[in-house]
Coordinates of C-alpha atoms and ligand atoms in Angstrom, one line a residue:
M1 CA 23.7 -4.2 13.9
I2 CA 26.5 -2.1 12.4
A3 CA 28.8 -4.2 10.1
A4 CA 31.8 -3.4 8.0
C5 CA 31.2 -2.6 4.3
H6 CA 29.7 -5.9 3.4
V7 CA 30.0 -5.5 -0.4
N8 CA 33.8 -5.0 -0.4
H9 CA 33.8 -1.5 -1.7
G10 CA 37.2 -1.2 0.1
D11 CA 38.5 1.1 2.8
G12 CA 37.0 4.5 3.3
C13 CA 34.0 3.4 1.1
S14 CA 32.0 6.5 0.3
R15 CA 28.8 4.3 -0.4
C16 CA 28.7 2.9 3.1
P17 CA 28.8 5.7 5.7
D18 CA 27.8 4.1 9.0
A19 CA 24.1 4.8 8.8
L20 CA 23.9 2.7 5.5
V21 CA 25.9 -0.2 6.5
E22 CA 23.4 -1.4 8.9
T23 CA 22.4 -4.6 7.2
S24 CA 19.3 -5.4 9.4
F25 CA 17.0 -6.3 6.6
S26 CA 18.5 -7.4 3.5
H27 CA 19.3 -10.5 1.3
A28 CA 21.8 -11.4 3.9
T29 CA 19.3 -11.4 6.8
R30 CA 16.8 -13.2 4.4
A31 CA 19.3 -16.1 3.9
A32 CA 20.1 -16.3 7.6
D33 CA 16.4 -16.3 8.6
L34 CA 15.5 -19.0 6.0
I35 CA 18.1 -21.2 7.6
A36 CA 16.8 -20.5 11.0
M37 CA 13.2 -21.1 10.0
A38 CA 14.1 -24.6 8.6
E39 CA 16.0 -25.4 11.6
E40 CA 13.9 -24.5 14.6
P41 CA 10.0 -24.5 14.9
A42 CA 8.3 -21.2 15.4
D43 CA 5.4 -20.5 17.7
L44 CA 3.6 -18.7 14.9
L45 CA 4.2 -18.7 11.1
V46 CA 2.4 -16.0 9.2
V47 CA 1.9 -16.7 5.5
G48 CA 1.4 -13.5 3.5
A49 CA 3.3 -10.2 4.0
G50 CA 0.8 -7.8 2.8
V51 CA -0.2 -5.1 5.4
T52 CA -2.3 -7.7 7.3
G53 CA 0.3 -10.5 7.6
A54 CA 3.1 -8.0 8.3
G55 CA 1.0 -6.3 10.9
V56 CA 0.2 -9.7 12.5
A57 CA 4.0 -10.6 12.6
R58 CA 4.9 -7.2 14.2
D59 CA 2.3 -7.5 16.8
A60 CA 3.2 -11.1 17.7
A61 CA 6.9 -10.4 17.7
M62 CA 6.3 -7.4 20.1
R63 CA 4.4 -9.7 22.4
G64 CA 7.5 -12.0 22.5
I65 CA 6.0 -14.8 20.5
R66 CA 8.5 -16.6 18.4
T67 CA 7.3 -15.6 14.9
A68 CA 8.2 -16.2 11.3
L69 CA 6.8 -14.2 8.3
I70 CA 7.0 -15.3 4.7
D71 CA 5.4 -14.1 1.3
K72 CA 5.6 -15.8 -2.1
G73 CA 6.3 -12.3 -3.7
D74 CA 7.6 -9.0 -2.2
F75 CA 6.2 -7.2 0.9
G76 CA 3.0 -5.4 -0.3
S77 CA 3.1 -6.8 -3.7
G78 CA -0.4 -8.2 -3.6
T79 CA -3.4 -6.0 -2.8
S80 CA -1.7 -3.9 -0.2
G81 CA 0.4 -2.3 -3.0
R82 CA -2.5 -1.8 -5.3
S83 CA -5.1 0.1 -3.3
S84 CA -6.4 3.7 -3.5
R85 CA -3.8 4.7 -0.9
L86 CA -6.3 6.0 1.5
I87 CA -6.3 5.8 5.3
H88 CA -9.9 6.8 5.7
G89 CA -12.8 6.6 8.0
G90 CA -14.9 5.6 5.0
L91 CA -17.4 8.3 4.3
R92 CA -19.1 5.9 1.9
Y93 CA -19.9 3.5 4.7
L94 CA -22.1 5.9 6.4
E95 CA -24.6 5.3 3.7
L96 CA -24.6 1.8 4.5
G97 CA -25.2 2.5 8.1
N98 CA -21.8 1.0 9.0
W99 CA -21.1 3.2 11.8
H100 CA -19.0 0.8 13.8
L101 CA -16.5 0.5 11.0
V102 CA -16.3 4.2 10.5
L103 CA -15.6 4.6 14.3
E104 CA -12.8 2.0 14.2
A105 CA -11.3 3.3 10.9
S106 CA -11.2 6.9 12.3
R107 CA -9.4 5.8 15.3
E108 CA -6.9 3.8 13.3
R109 CA -6.4 6.8 11.0
R110 CA -5.4 8.8 14.0
T111 CA -3.1 6.2 15.2
L112 CA -1.3 5.7 11.8
L113 CA -0.8 9.5 11.4
R114 CA 1.1 9.3 14.7
I115 CA 3.2 6.2 14.3
A116 CA 4.1 6.7 10.6
P117 CA 3.8 10.3 9.7
H118 CA 6.1 10.0 6.8
L119 CA 3.9 7.1 5.2
V120 CA 0.5 8.5 6.2
W121 CA -0.4 12.1 5.8
P122 CA -3.5 14.3 6.1
R123 CA -5.3 15.1 2.9
S124 CA -8.1 17.5 2.4
F125 CA -10.9 16.4 0.1
I126 CA -13.4 18.5 -2.0
F127 CA -16.7 17.0 -2.4
P128 CA -18.7 19.1 -5.2
V129 CA -22.5 18.7 -5.5
H130 CA -24.0 19.1 -8.9
A131 CA -27.8 19.4 -9.7
G132 CA -29.2 16.0 -10.2
G133 CA -26.1 14.3 -8.5
R134 CA -26.8 11.3 -6.5
V135 CA -25.8 12.9 -3.1
P136 CA -27.7 16.1 -2.5
R137 CA -26.2 19.0 -0.4
W138 CA -28.4 18.4 2.7
K139 CA -27.3 14.7 2.8
L140 CA -23.6 15.5 2.3
A141 CA -23.9 18.1 5.3
A142 CA -25.5 15.5 7.5
G143 CA -23.0 12.8 6.6
L144 CA -20.1 15.0 7.3
W145 CA -21.3 16.1 10.6
L146 CA -21.7 12.4 11.6
Y147 CA -18.3 11.6 10.0
D148 CA -16.5 14.2 12.3
I149 CA -18.6 13.0 15.3
L150 CA -17.6 9.4 14.7
A151 CA -13.9 10.5 14.6
L152 CA -14.7 11.9 18.1
L153 CA -14.3 15.4 16.8
R154 CA -10.5 14.6 16.5
N155 CA -10.3 14.3 12.7
V156 CA -7.4 16.2 11.1
R157 CA -9.8 19.2 11.0
S158 CA -13.6 19.5 10.9
H159 CA -15.3 19.7 7.6
R160 CA -16.7 23.0 6.1
M161 CA -19.6 23.4 3.7
L162 CA -18.7 25.5 0.8
G163 CA -20.9 27.8 -1.5
K164 CA -20.5 27.6 -5.3
R165 CA -18.1 30.6 -5.4
S166 CA -15.8 29.5 -2.8
L167 CA -15.6 26.1 -4.2
L168 CA -14.8 27.3 -7.6
R169 CA -12.1 29.6 -6.1
T170 CA -10.6 26.3 -4.6
E171 CA -11.0 24.3 -7.7
P172 CA -11.3 26.5 -10.7
A173 CA -11.2 23.7 -13.2
L174 CA -14.3 22.0 -11.9
R175 CA -17.4 21.8 -14.0
E176 CA -19.3 25.1 -13.2
H177 CA -22.6 24.1 -15.0
G178 CA -25.1 22.7 -12.4
L179 CA -22.7 23.2 -9.5
R180 CA -24.7 23.7 -6.2
G181 CA -21.7 24.0 -3.8
G182 CA -20.1 21.3 -1.8
A183 CA -17.8 20.7 1.2
R184 CA -14.2 20.3 2.2
Y185 CA -13.5 17.3 4.6
F186 CA -10.4 15.6 5.8
D187 CA -8.9 12.0 5.5
A188 CA -5.5 10.6 5.0
Q189 CA -3.4 9.4 2.2
C190 CA -0.6 6.7 2.4
N191 CA 2.2 4.9 0.7
D192 CA 0.5 1.5 0.9
G193 CA 3.2 -0.8 -0.1
R194 CA 5.7 0.9 2.2
L195 CA 3.3 0.5 5.0
A196 CA 3.4 -3.4 4.5
L197 CA 7.2 -3.1 4.3
G198 CA 7.5 -1.0 7.4
N199 CA 5.5 -3.5 9.5
A200 CA 7.6 -6.3 8.2
R201 CA 10.8 -4.5 9.0
D202 CA 9.6 -3.7 12.5
A203 CA 8.6 -7.3 13.0
R204 CA 12.2 -8.5 12.4
R205 CA 13.4 -5.6 14.6
H206 CA 11.4 -7.3 17.5
G207 CA 12.8 -10.6 16.8
A208 CA 10.7 -12.2 14.0
Q209 CA 12.4 -14.2 11.1
V210 CA 11.3 -12.6 7.8
A211 CA 11.7 -13.7 4.1
N212 CA 10.0 -12.5 1.0
Y213 CA 9.8 -14.8 -2.1
V214 CA 8.9 -18.0 -0.1
R215 CA 5.7 -19.7 -1.3
V216 CA 3.6 -22.1 0.6
D217 CA 3.0 -25.2 -1.5
R218 CA 1.1 -27.2 1.1
F219 CA 0.5 -27.5 4.7
A220 CA 2.6 -29.8 7.0
L221 CA 0.1 -31.8 9.2
S222 CA 0.6 -33.8 12.4
D223 CA -2.4 -35.6 13.9
G224 CA -4.7 -33.6 11.6
Q225 CA -3.4 -30.3 13.0
V226 CA -1.6 -27.7 10.8
R227 CA 2.0 -27.6 12.1
G228 CA 3.8 -25.8 9.5
V229 CA 4.2 -25.6 5.8
H230 CA 6.1 -27.2 2.9
A231 CA 7.5 -24.1 1.0
T232 CA 9.7 -23.1 -1.9
D233 CA 12.4 -20.4 -2.1
V234 CA 11.1 -18.9 -5.3
L235 CA 14.4 -17.2 -6.1
S236 CA 16.5 -20.2 -5.6
G237 CA 14.0 -23.0 -6.3
A238 CA 15.1 -24.7 -3.1
T239 CA 12.3 -26.4 -1.1
L240 CA 12.0 -26.3 2.8
T241 CA 9.7 -27.2 5.6
I242 CA 8.9 -24.5 8.2
R243 CA 7.5 -25.9 11.3
A244 CA 5.2 -23.9 13.7
L245 CA 2.7 -24.4 16.5
T246 CA 0.2 -22.1 14.8
V247 CA -0.1 -20.9 11.3
V248 CA -1.9 -17.6 10.3
N249 CA -3.2 -17.4 6.7
A250 CA -3.1 -13.6 5.8
T251 CA -3.1 -14.1 2.0
G252 CA -5.9 -11.7 1.2
P253 CA -7.5 -12.7 -2.0
W254 CA -5.4 -15.9 -2.1
S255 CA -6.9 -16.9 1.4
D256 CA -9.8 -19.2 0.0
G257 CA -7.2 -21.1 -2.1
L258 CA -5.1 -22.1 1.0
R259 CA -8.2 -22.9 3.0
A260 CA -9.5 -25.1 0.2
Q261 CA -6.3 -27.1 0.5
L262 CA -7.7 -28.3 3.9
G263 CA -11.2 -28.7 2.6
D264 CA -12.6 -25.4 4.1
P265 CA -15.2 -23.7 2.1
P266 CA -14.7 -20.4 0.3
V267 CA -15.7 -17.1 2.4
L268 CA -14.7 -14.4 0.0
R269 CA -16.3 -12.4 -2.7
R270 CA -13.6 -10.9 -4.8
T271 CA -14.0 -7.6 -6.7
K272 CA -11.6 -5.9 -8.9
G273 CA -10.5 -2.2 -8.4
A274 CA -8.6 -0.2 -11.0
H275 CA -6.7 3.0 -11.0
V276 CA -5.0 5.1 -13.6
A277 CA -2.4 7.9 -13.0
V278 CA -2.3 11.0 -15.3
P279 CA -0.3 14.2 -15.1
R280 CA -2.1 16.4 -12.6
E281 CA -1.8 19.5 -14.7
R282 CA -3.9 17.8 -17.3
V283 CA -6.7 17.3 -14.8
G284 CA -6.3 20.7 -13.2
N285 CA -7.4 19.6 -9.6
R286 CA -5.6 21.2 -6.6
E287 CA -7.0 19.0 -3.7
A288 CA -8.4 15.5 -3.6
I289 CA -11.8 15.4 -5.2
T290 CA -14.6 13.0 -4.2
I291 CA -17.0 12.5 -7.0
T292 CA -20.0 10.2 -7.7
S293 CA -19.6 8.8 -11.2
P294 CA -22.3 10.0 -13.5
I295 CA -22.1 6.6 -15.2
D296 CA -23.3 4.5 -12.1
G297 CA -23.5 6.7 -9.2
R298 CA -20.5 5.1 -7.5
V299 CA -18.2 7.1 -5.2
M300 CA -14.8 7.6 -6.7
F301 CA -11.7 9.8 -6.1
I302 CA -9.3 11.9 -8.0
L303 CA -6.2 12.1 -5.8
P304 CA -3.0 14.2 -6.0
W305 CA 0.2 12.2 -6.0
G306 CA 3.2 14.6 -6.6
D307 CA 2.7 16.0 -10.0
L308 CA 0.3 13.2 -10.9
A309 CA -3.4 12.7 -10.1
Y310 CA -4.8 9.2 -9.9
I311 CA -8.4 8.3 -10.6
G312 CA -10.0 5.2 -9.0
T313 CA -11.5 3.0 -8.4
T314 CA -13.8 0.6 -10.3
D315 CA -15.7 -2.2 -8.2
T316 CA -16.6 -5.2 -10.3
D317 CA -17.0 -8.8 -9.4
S318 CA -14.0 -10.8 -10.6
D319 CA -13.1 -14.5 -10.8
A320 CA -9.6 -13.7 -12.1
S321 CA -6.6 -15.2 -10.3
P322 CA -5.1 -12.6 -7.9
D323 CA -1.8 -13.2 -9.6
D324 CA -3.3 -11.9 -12.9
V325 CA -5.1 -8.7 -12.3
W326 CA -4.6 -5.8 -14.7
V327 CA -6.3 -2.6 -15.9
T328 CA -8.4 -3.2 -19.1
A329 CA -9.4 -0.6 -21.8
E330 CA -13.0 -0.9 -20.4
D331 CA -11.7 0.2 -16.9
V332 CA -9.7 3.1 -18.4
I333 CA -12.7 4.3 -20.4
Y334 CA -14.9 4.2 -17.2
L335 CA -12.4 6.1 -15.1
L336 CA -11.6 8.8 -17.6
R337 CA -15.3 9.3 -18.6
S338 CA -16.2 9.8 -15.0
A339 CA -13.3 12.4 -14.3
N340 CA -14.1 14.2 -17.6
A341 CA -17.5 14.9 -16.4
Y342 CA -16.2 16.9 -13.5
F343 CA -13.2 18.4 -15.2
P344 CA -14.6 18.9 -18.8
D345 CA -11.7 21.0 -20.1
A346 CA -9.3 18.2 -19.2
R347 CA -10.6 15.9 -22.0
L348 CA -8.4 13.2 -20.7
G349 CA -7.7 10.4 -23.2
P350 CA -6.0 7.1 -23.0
A351 CA -2.8 8.7 -24.1
D352 CA -2.7 10.7 -21.0
V353 CA -2.4 7.6 -18.8
R354 CA 1.1 7.3 -17.4
S355 CA 0.6 4.1 -15.4
T356 CA -2.1 1.9 -14.1
W357 CA -2.7 -0.6 -11.2
A358 CA -5.5 -3.0 -10.2
G359 CA -6.0 -5.2 -7.3
L360 CA -8.7 -7.7 -5.9
R361 CA -10.7 -6.8 -2.8
S362 CA -11.3 -9.7 -0.7
L363 CA -14.8 -9.0 0.9
L364 CA -16.6 -11.2 3.2
A365 CA -19.3 -13.0 1.1
T366 CA -22.8 -12.5 2.3
A367 CA -26.0 -14.1 1.2
D368 CA -27.0 -10.8 -0.3
A369 CA -25.4 -10.7 -3.7
S370 CA -26.1 -7.0 -4.2
D371 CA -23.8 -4.3 -5.7
P372 CA -20.3 -4.9 -4.9
G373 CA -19.8 -1.5 -3.4
R374 CA -22.4 -2.3 -0.8
V375 CA -20.7 -5.4 0.5
S376 CA -19.3 -4.9 4.0
R377 CA -15.6 -4.0 4.5
E378 CA -15.5 -5.7 7.8
H379 CA -13.0 -8.5 8.7
R380 CA -13.2 -12.0 10.3
V381 CA -10.7 -14.1 12.1
L382 CA -11.6 -17.7 11.4
V383 CA -10.3 -21.1 12.7
G384 CA -10.6 -23.7 10.0
A385 CA -9.8 -27.3 9.5
G386 CA -6.4 -28.4 11.2
G387 CA -6.7 -25.3 13.3
L388 CA -5.5 -22.9 10.5
V389 CA -6.2 -19.3 11.6
S390 CA -7.3 -17.1 8.6
V391 CA -7.7 -13.3 8.7
V392 CA -10.0 -12.3 6.0
G393 CA -11.7 -9.2 4.7
G394 CA -10.9 -5.8 6.2
K395 CA -9.2 -2.8 4.9
L396 CA -5.6 -1.3 4.8
T397 CA -6.8 1.4 7.3
T398 CA -7.8 -1.1 10.0
Y399 CA -4.9 -3.6 9.6
R400 CA -3.4 -2.8 12.9
S401 CA -6.6 -3.6 14.9
M402 CA -7.1 -6.6 12.8
A403 CA -3.6 -7.9 13.6
A404 CA -4.1 -7.4 17.3
E405 CA -7.4 -9.3 17.3
T406 CA -5.6 -12.1 15.3
V407 CA -2.7 -12.2 17.7
D408 CA -5.1 -12.4 20.6
L409 CA -6.5 -15.6 19.2
V410 CA -3.0 -17.0 18.5
A411 CA -1.9 -16.3 22.1
R412 CA -5.0 -18.1 23.5
R413 CA -4.2 -21.1 21.2
L414 CA -0.6 -21.2 22.3
H415 CA -1.7 -21.0 25.9
A416 CA -4.1 -24.0 25.4
L417 CA -1.4 -26.0 23.6
D418 CA 1.5 -25.8 26.2
G419 CA 0.0 -23.6 29.2
R420 CA 2.2 -20.6 28.6
P421 CA 1.1 -17.4 30.1
T422 CA -0.8 -15.2 27.6
P423 CA 1.3 -12.0 27.0
P424 CA -0.3 -8.6 27.3
R425 CA -1.4 -6.7 24.1
A426 CA 1.5 -5.0 22.3
L427 CA 1.9 -1.4 22.1
T428 CA 1.6 -1.3 18.3
D429 CA -0.4 1.9 18.5
R430 CA 2.4 3.7 20.4
E431 CA 5.7 2.6 18.8
P432 CA 6.6 4.2 15.7
L433 CA 7.1 2.3 12.5
P434 CA 10.7 2.4 11.1
G435 CA 11.4 6.1 10.2
G436 CA 8.4 7.3 12.1
E437 CA 10.4 8.7 15.0
V438 CA 10.2 12.1 13.4
R439 CA 7.7 14.6 14.6
D440 CA 8.2 17.4 12.3
L441 CA 8.8 16.5 8.6
E442 CA 9.3 20.2 7.5
L443 CA 12.1 20.6 10.1
L444 CA 13.9 17.5 8.8
I445 CA 13.6 18.7 5.1
G446 CA 15.0 22.1 6.2
E447 CA 18.0 20.3 7.8
L448 CA 18.7 18.3 4.7
E449 CA 18.4 21.4 2.6
R450 CA 20.9 23.1 4.9
E451 CA 23.3 20.1 4.5
G452 CA 23.2 20.5 0.7
T453 CA 20.3 18.3 -0.5
A454 CA 18.1 20.0 -3.0
R455 CA 14.7 20.9 -1.8
Q456 CA 12.8 18.5 -4.1
V457 CA 15.1 15.6 -3.3
A458 CA 14.9 16.4 0.5
E459 CA 11.2 16.5 0.4
R460 CA 10.9 13.2 -1.3
L461 CA 13.5 11.5 0.9
V462 CA 11.8 12.7 4.1
R463 CA 8.3 11.8 3.0
T464 CA 9.5 8.3 2.0
Y465 CA 11.9 7.5 4.6
G466 CA 11.1 9.7 7.6
A467 CA 13.9 9.8 10.1
E468 CA 16.0 7.5 8.0
A469 CA 16.1 10.1 5.2
A470 CA 19.3 11.7 6.5
A471 CA 21.3 8.4 5.9
V472 CA 20.1 8.2 2.4
A473 CA 20.9 11.9 1.7
R474 CA 24.3 11.6 3.1
V475 CA 25.1 8.7 0.7
A476 CA 23.7 10.7 -2.2
R477 CA 26.0 13.7 -1.3
A478 CA 28.9 11.6 -0.6
E479 CA 29.1 10.0 -4.2
P480 CA 27.9 12.0 -7.1
A481 CA 26.9 8.9 -9.1
L482 CA 24.5 8.0 -6.3
G483 CA 23.1 11.5 -6.2
R484 CA 21.9 11.2 -9.6
P485 CA 18.2 10.6 -10.2
I486 CA 17.1 6.9 -10.7
A487 CA 15.1 8.1 -13.8
E488 CA 15.6 11.4 -15.5
G489 CA 13.2 14.0 -14.3
H490 CA 12.2 12.1 -11.3
P491 CA 13.1 13.4 -7.8
S492 CA 14.5 9.9 -6.5
V493 CA 18.1 9.4 -6.1
R494 CA 20.2 6.2 -6.8
A495 CA 21.4 6.1 -3.1
E496 CA 17.9 4.9 -2.5
L497 CA 18.6 1.8 -4.4
L498 CA 21.3 1.0 -2.0
H499 CA 19.1 1.7 1.1
A500 CA 16.5 -0.7 -0.6
T501 CA 18.8 -3.6 -0.9
R502 CA 20.5 -3.2 2.5
R503 CA 17.8 -2.0 4.7
E504 CA 14.5 -3.0 2.8
M505 CA 15.2 -6.4 1.5
A506 CA 14.7 -5.5 -2.1
M507 CA 15.5 -8.7 -4.0
T508 CA 14.6 -7.8 -7.6
L509 CA 14.6 -4.9 -10.1
C510 CA 10.8 -4.9 -9.7
D511 CA 11.0 -4.5 -6.0
L512 CA 13.4 -1.6 -6.5
L513 CA 11.4 0.3 -9.2
I514 CA 7.9 -0.6 -8.5
R515 CA 7.4 -0.9 -4.7
R516 CA 10.6 0.8 -3.1
T517 CA 10.9 4.0 -5.1
Q518 CA 7.5 4.0 -7.2
V519 CA 9.5 5.0 -10.4
F520 CA 7.4 2.5 -12.3
Y521 CA 4.2 4.5 -11.5
E522 CA 5.5 8.0 -11.5
A523 CA 8.4 8.4 -14.0
D524 CA 7.6 9.6 -17.4
R525 CA 9.2 6.7 -19.0
H526 CA 9.2 4.3 -15.9
G527 CA 13.1 4.4 -15.7
L528 CA 13.4 2.2 -18.9
P529 CA 16.1 4.2 -20.5
E530 CA 18.1 3.9 -17.3
A531 CA 17.2 0.4 -16.5
P532 CA 20.5 -1.3 -17.7
A533 CA 22.5 1.0 -15.5
L534 CA 20.3 0.4 -12.5
V535 CA 20.4 -3.4 -12.9
D536 CA 24.2 -3.1 -12.8
L537 CA 24.1 -1.1 -9.6
A538 CA 21.7 -3.8 -8.0
A539 CA 23.8 -6.6 -9.4
E540 CA 26.9 -5.2 -7.5
E541 CA 24.8 -5.3 -4.3
L542 CA 23.1 -8.5 -4.8
G543 CA 25.7 -10.5 -6.8
W544 CA 23.7 -11.2 -9.8
S545 CA 25.1 -13.0 -12.9
A546 CA 24.7 -11.7 -16.4
Q547 CA 21.9 -14.2 -16.9
R548 CA 20.1 -13.0 -13.8
K549 CA 20.6 -9.4 -14.9
A550 CA 19.0 -10.1 -18.2
K551 CA 16.0 -11.8 -16.4
E552 CA 15.5 -8.9 -14.2
L553 CA 15.4 -6.4 -17.1
A554 CA 12.9 -8.7 -18.9
D555 CA 10.7 -9.1 -15.8
Y556 CA 10.5 -5.4 -15.3
L557 CA 9.8 -4.7 -19.0
A558 CA 7.0 -7.2 -18.9
M559 CA 5.5 -5.4 -15.9
V560 CA 5.6 -2.1 -17.7
D561 CA 4.0 -3.7 -20.7
R562 CA 1.2 -5.2 -18.7
S563 CA 0.6 -2.0 -16.9
L564 CA -0.1 -0.2 -20.3
G565 CA -1.4 -3.2 -22.0
F566 CA -4.9 -1.6 -21.9
R567 CA -3.9 0.4 -25.0
L568 CA -4.0 -2.7 -27.2
G569 CA -7.7 -3.1 -26.1
I570 CA -8.6 0.4 -27.0
P571 CA -10.6 0.5 -30.2
A572 CA -8.8 1.8 -33.4
R573 CA -11.2 4.7 -33.6
A574 CA -10.9 7.3 -30.8
P575 CA -12.8 5.8 -27.8
D576 CA -15.6 7.8 -26.2
V577 CA -14.3 9.2 -23.1
S578 CA -16.5 12.1 -23.0
P579 CA -18.9 12.6 -20.0
P580 CA -22.0 10.5 -20.3
Ligands
LIG601 C1 -8.6 -1.5 -5.7 C2 -8.5 -1.5 -4.1 C3 -8.4 -0.3 -3.5 C4 -8.4 -0.2 -2.1 N1 -8.3 0.9 -1.5 C5 -8.1 0.9 -0.1 C6 -8.0 2.1 0.5 O1 -7.9 3.1 0.0 N2 -8.0 2.1 1.9 C7 -8.1 1.1 2.6 O2 -8.1 1.0 3.8 N3 -8.3 -0.3 2.0 C8 -8.2 -0.3 0.6 N4 -8.5 -1.4 0.0 C9 -8.4 -2.7 0.7 C10 -6.9 -3.1 1.1 O3 -6.1 -2.8 0.1 C11 -6.8 -4.5 1.6 O4 -7.8 -4.8 2.6 C12 -5.5 -4.9 2.0 O5 -4.4 -4.4 1.3 C13 -5.4 -6.5 2.3 O6 -4.1 -6.7 2.7 P1 -3.7 -8.3 2.8 O7 -2.4 -8.2 3.5 O8 -4.8 -8.9 3.8 O9 -3.8 -8.9 1.6 P2 -2.6 -8.8 0.4 O10 -2.0 -7.4 0.4 O11 -3.1 -9.2 -0.9 O12 -1.4 -9.8 0.8 C14 -1.6 -11.1 0.7 C15 -0.2 -11.7 0.5 O13 -0.1 -13.1 0.4 C16 0.8 -13.6 -0.4 N5 0.5 -15.0 -0.7 C17 -0.5 -15.5 -1.3 N6 -0.5 -16.9 -1.4 C18 0.7 -17.2 -0.9 C19 1.4 -18.4 -0.6 N7 0.9 -19.5 -1.2 N8 2.5 -18.4 -0.1 C20 3.0 -17.4 0.5 N9 2.6 -16.1 0.3 C21 1.3 -16.0 -0.4 C22 0.8 -12.6 -1.6 O14 1.9 -12.6 -2.3 C23 0.4 -11.2 -0.9 O15 1.6 -10.5 -0.8 C24 -8.5 -1.5 -1.4 C25 -8.5 -2.7 -2.1 C26 -8.5 -2.8 -3.5 C27 -8.4 -4.0 -4.2

């Protein structure tokens, strides 16, 4: 829908060239959808708009099922925005004999590279082998052959074993002592939070009603069957009842909590995973590096992210609330010690850490209470008390196939309820996600450059927004104030904030700076010096009062403090982050 400038910037408004005036996913559509949800029952209500719930809503809407999607926070603000950002076959699962999962994940990796080339991109990994390491060279070679075969020989590229010399030519900063060689293999990296957002947007494009910041308080029951929810609009405090013939619980690590309301037993084992981001030049890695931690032999990664490298992850059992998961001093020391063992000259210390994030994995609990790293990453679709459908476990990588399986079950239940025909499976693996209509990112970057956008900005815009980058770039060029960086030294531009409020339903400053633009993780000072000006810009779009602006600033500051709060737990004397 193309509308007139909806924020009254006046005639000839340079902020609103046609492409940006489309208000298809914004505070305005949220308000309209909430009214519609309260008025008319849906066939399906999906609770939780992480990648799983958003994927379920997209799939169901594409099959013509009348669908509503809500989340108590922002899209991807749960686990789906705190992952290791890998779309991977799962080399590690081979050791566990979980070939079926590798086969499925490899197929999904291929699909996501195709339908969202701006959000999922190929990444080459170096796996070094040192004397005495947990994975010897022969085992790595055998594993990588199998890995490529399970990708049906259609991985990005096939792996290659490397001798010590060529490995050091590739990664000169790696520890040479004891190095026996290694391998290069391929997987993919992604912008995890934006993958959830892209699915939610596309769900609405196919007819779903979608609202973030709507919390389910309890289920609405009729004859013992779940027929909707009583919920609260977290932003306004208003309560509402949303009726639906079927309800899917896609709340990741919160799932057991909702199931418990109906008397269902827990099915999850939750483990915490932490990451730290440091300037990449401090580490010295050129490609992604797969390591086995010398502390406990766990597989970990050091991953490039622009001029940063992030190191992760830990895997420890946790009974923390999923609302309150942060990186501790202990996590930081473990991650830095492990990285320092492979890049000894880096001598990374806590002061190098620019940002951190942590999430809870929701793994299927098994009788075997062994090492968390060995617990299966498979998923299950369960029907619980009152007919509540829960989709639990799984991975970011396999969200699309999990969603298809969940919607198959929903379609069967709707058929059983009112005899309607079961729709055919949706082509979620064919239709691109928003912005994914672009085939050649480099070509688009070149076009933006020719139109006057600086190379670094063009690259960022295309790799974030895909085919929609041109619209953002046009706004940035039309009004110099909107062409300025969101945070000094960061390649983002303020026009992105407009795009985020008008097309991506950003509702808070945290949405804008954490999940839409990643300034929180990437910018040297997290955009704090600029935050008052940014909140003014957002206030103009979203109609915030002075009091609301102060709250938004305080909330953002609190998030930055929590992300770097581990510093308070670091002992006064310099902690030992030297290799074990
Ligand atoms: C540290 C870590 C690293 C990982 N790395 C990878 C990786 O590299 N690759 C990979 O494939 N997988 C990875 N995973 C797994 C992957 O991130 C998860 O499987 C996936 O994100 C789960 O998505 P989800 O939508 O099921 O859950 P979530 O993303 O947690 O979404 C659940 C949503 O439910 C909402 N919610 C909760 N309660 C309510 C309520 N009462 N009302 C309304 N909404 C509610 C929450 O706000 C939340 O947004 C990793 C996981 C962790 C923890």
